[in-house]
Short mmCIF file of C-alpha atoms and ligand atoms in Angstrom, two decimals:
data_model
loop_
_atom_site.label_atom_id
_atom_site.label_comp_id
_atom_site.label_asym_id
_atom_site.label_seq_id
_atom_site.Cartn_x
_atom_site.Cartn_y
_atom_site.Cartn_z
CA MET A 1 -79.00 95.60 -71.06
CA SER A 2 -77.45 92.17 -70.47
CA SER A 3 -75.74 91.29 -67.21
CA VAL A 4 -73.33 88.54 -66.22
CA ASN A 5 -76.26 87.02 -64.31
CA ASP A 6 -77.95 86.31 -67.66
CA CYS A 7 -75.01 84.02 -68.57
CA LYS A 8 -75.90 80.55 -67.39
CA ILE A 9 -74.64 77.01 -67.43
CA ILE A 10 -77.06 74.92 -69.49
CA TYR A 11 -77.23 71.24 -68.60
CA LEU A 12 -77.54 69.29 -71.86
CA PRO A 13 -79.02 65.83 -72.30
CA ARG A 14 -76.45 63.06 -71.81
CA ILE A 15 -77.32 59.67 -73.21
CA ALA A 16 -74.75 57.24 -71.89
CA SER A 17 -74.21 53.65 -72.91
CA ARG A 18 -71.43 51.07 -72.84
CA GLN A 19 -70.15 52.61 -76.10
CA GLY A 20 -69.88 56.15 -74.70
CA CYS A 21 -72.08 59.24 -74.56
CA ILE A 22 -74.09 61.42 -76.89
CA SER A 23 -75.48 64.88 -76.14
CA PRO A 24 -78.10 66.13 -78.60
CA VAL A 25 -78.88 69.87 -78.58
CA THR A 26 -82.23 70.94 -80.02
CA SER A 27 -83.08 74.55 -80.91
CA CYS A 28 -85.71 76.17 -78.69
CA LYS A 29 -85.74 73.11 -76.42
CA ASP A 30 -82.31 72.64 -74.86
CA ILE A 31 -81.33 76.18 -75.80
CA SER A 32 -83.57 79.23 -76.08
CA PHE A 33 -82.56 80.29 -79.60
CA ASP A 34 -82.60 78.90 -83.14
CA ILE A 35 -79.16 77.69 -84.20
CA GLY A 36 -77.96 79.64 -87.23
CA ARG A 37 -74.31 78.54 -87.24
CA VAL A 38 -71.93 76.05 -85.65
CA TYR A 39 -68.18 76.60 -85.37
CA TYR A 40 -65.38 75.36 -83.16
CA LEU A 41 -62.09 76.59 -81.79
CA TYR A 42 -59.23 74.10 -81.68
CA ASP A 43 -55.44 73.85 -81.88
CA VAL A 44 -55.23 76.88 -79.56
CA PRO A 45 -51.53 77.23 -78.66
CA ASP A 46 -50.49 77.21 -75.00
CA GLY A 47 -50.98 80.61 -73.38
CA GLU A 48 -53.12 82.03 -76.21
CA SER A 49 -56.58 83.49 -75.61
CA ARG A 50 -59.58 84.00 -77.91
CA GLY A 51 -62.53 86.38 -77.86
CA GLY A 52 -61.96 89.92 -76.66
CA HIS A 53 -65.22 91.28 -78.00
CA ALA A 54 -68.98 91.43 -77.49
CA HIS A 55 -71.89 91.02 -79.89
CA MET A 56 -74.71 93.44 -80.61
CA GLN A 57 -77.33 90.72 -81.16
CA LEU A 58 -75.70 87.28 -81.29
CA GLN A 59 -76.48 84.69 -78.62
CA GLN A 60 -74.23 81.67 -78.19
CA LEU A 61 -73.74 78.44 -76.31
CA LEU A 62 -70.13 77.41 -75.67
CA VAL A 63 -69.34 73.75 -74.92
CA ALA A 64 -65.97 72.18 -74.06
CA VAL A 65 -66.38 69.06 -76.20
CA MET A 66 -62.76 68.13 -75.49
CA GLY A 67 -60.46 69.26 -72.66
CA SER A 68 -61.13 72.50 -70.84
CA PHE A 69 -60.85 76.29 -70.98
CA ASP A 70 -62.00 79.31 -68.98
CA VAL A 71 -64.50 81.91 -70.14
CA VAL A 72 -64.36 85.35 -68.50
CA ILE A 73 -67.55 87.27 -69.09
CA ASP A 74 -67.97 90.97 -68.44
CA ASP A 75 -71.06 93.20 -68.62
CA GLY A 76 -69.05 96.39 -68.13
CA ARG A 77 -69.82 96.45 -64.42
CA GLU A 78 -69.07 92.94 -63.21
CA LYS A 79 -66.93 90.01 -64.37
CA LYS A 80 -67.38 86.27 -63.81
CA ARG A 81 -65.17 83.30 -64.68
CA PHE A 82 -66.50 79.91 -65.75
CA THR A 83 -64.36 76.82 -66.30
CA LEU A 84 -65.89 74.58 -68.97
CA ASN A 85 -64.75 70.96 -69.03
CA ARG A 86 -67.81 68.80 -69.78
CA GLY A 87 -69.51 67.76 -73.00
CA ASP A 88 -72.92 67.81 -71.34
CA GLN A 89 -72.77 71.41 -70.09
CA GLY A 90 -72.59 74.66 -72.01
CA LEU A 91 -72.31 78.33 -71.15
CA PHE A 92 -75.10 80.48 -72.60
CA ILE A 93 -73.93 84.01 -73.45
CA PRO A 94 -76.57 86.55 -74.51
CA LYS A 95 -75.92 89.67 -76.57
CA LEU A 96 -73.87 92.56 -75.17
CA ILE A 97 -71.49 90.53 -73.02
CA TRP A 98 -67.73 90.91 -73.44
CA ARG A 99 -65.96 87.53 -73.38
CA GLU A 100 -62.39 86.24 -73.18
CA LEU A 101 -61.51 82.55 -73.56
CA GLU A 102 -58.26 81.50 -71.92
CA ASN A 103 -56.35 78.63 -70.29
CA PHE A 104 -57.13 76.15 -73.06
CA SER A 105 -55.89 72.70 -72.15
CA THR A 106 -53.77 70.89 -74.73
CA GLY A 107 -56.20 69.60 -77.34
CA GLY A 108 -59.08 71.62 -75.86
CA ILE A 109 -61.97 72.20 -78.27
CA CYS A 110 -64.68 74.84 -77.84
CA LEU A 111 -67.85 74.05 -79.79
CA VAL A 112 -70.04 77.11 -80.36
CA LEU A 113 -73.73 77.07 -81.27
CA ALA A 114 -74.63 80.55 -82.46
CA SER A 115 -78.00 82.16 -83.11
CA ASP A 116 -76.99 83.65 -86.47
CA ILE A 117 -74.57 83.59 -89.37
CA TYR A 118 -71.21 85.37 -89.17
CA ASP A 119 -71.48 89.14 -89.49
CA GLU A 120 -68.50 91.33 -88.60
CA LYS A 121 -70.88 94.30 -88.19
CA ASP A 122 -72.40 92.54 -85.15
CA TYR A 123 -69.10 92.81 -83.19
CA TYR A 124 -67.94 95.32 -80.61
CA ARG A 125 -64.19 94.78 -80.78
CA ASP A 126 -63.50 98.09 -79.04
CA TYR A 127 -64.06 97.90 -75.26
CA ASP A 128 -65.05 101.58 -74.92
CA ALA A 129 -67.68 101.23 -77.68
CA PHE A 130 -69.01 98.17 -75.81
CA LEU A 131 -69.21 100.16 -72.55
CA ARG A 132 -71.13 102.93 -74.31
CA ALA A 133 -73.58 100.34 -75.69
CA GLN A 134 -74.05 99.03 -72.14
CA ASN A 135 -74.62 102.64 -70.92
CA ARG A 136 -71.62 102.34 -68.55
C1 T46 B 1 -66.89 84.09 -79.69
C2 T46 B 1 -65.72 83.21 -79.54
C3 T46 B 1 -66.01 82.07 -78.62
C4 T46 B 1 -65.42 83.81 -89.75
O1 T46 B 1 -65.10 84.04 -90.91
N1 T46 B 1 -66.59 83.16 -89.47
C5 T46 B 1 -67.00 82.88 -88.21
O2 T46 B 1 -68.08 82.29 -88.01
C6 T46 B 1 -66.16 83.27 -87.12
C7 T46 B 1 -66.56 82.99 -85.67
C8 T46 B 1 -64.98 83.90 -87.40
N2 T46 B 1 -64.62 84.16 -88.69
C9 T46 B 1 -63.33 84.84 -88.96
C10 T46 B 1 -63.29 86.29 -88.51
C11 T46 B 1 -61.84 86.51 -88.16
O3 T46 B 1 -61.11 86.85 -89.31
O4 T46 B 1 -62.31 84.18 -88.23
C12 T46 B 1 -61.38 85.11 -87.72
C13 T46 B 1 -61.28 84.98 -86.20
O5 T46 B 1 -62.54 85.35 -85.64
P1 T46 B 1 -62.68 85.93 -84.16
O6 T46 B 1 -61.61 86.92 -83.89
O7 T46 B 1 -64.07 86.43 -84.01
O8 T46 B 1 -62.44 84.62 -83.29
P2 T46 B 1 -62.53 84.40 -81.74
O9 T46 B 1 -62.14 83.00 -81.49
O10 T46 B 1 -61.81 85.45 -81.00
O11 T46 B 1 -64.09 84.58 -81.39
C14 T46 B 1 -65.02 83.63 -81.79
C15 T46 B 1 -66.34 84.29 -82.12
O12 T46 B 1 -66.17 85.34 -83.06
C16 T46 B 1 -66.99 84.90 -80.91
O13 T46 B 1 -68.32 85.22 -81.19
O14 T46 B 1 -67.67 84.24 -78.78
O15 T46 B 1 -65.23 82.67 -80.76
#
């Protein structure tokens, strides 16, 4: 079973110069999984939240590449809140963790590196089904 303690801030490389910064992310080096998909959340209206589900197998790294937002993670027993606001830090979320993304700043962008392609069958969108999977 996964726990909120398995969710960790990953410090990404930051190569800074007079012209700005670049943060490369390499599979199995900076993050523990192979990247199977990249997507991003943007234009999130004020007061709206995203997420509200868990994944059976998917692992992800969430990075605030612009602005900020909060991620509330929940293993069915304990919850933790992370505020992401840096391009050189990401939140690693393993499988079987419920997540809610909220408090997006205006223009906030969440970049997601995911371990696999999109598969709706990998989602727990029902909280009780998620709790059963976590043996809670
Ligand atoms: C997560 C948070 C951070 C696709 O067709 N392909 C995709 O790769 C994704 C992620 C979504 N979709 C479709 C499925 C739904 O019809 O886009 C629609 C919205 O997806 P969802 O409700 O999953 O979006 P979020 O922002 O609530 O959640 C997503 C990820 O699904 C999730 O894994 O952790 O972003």
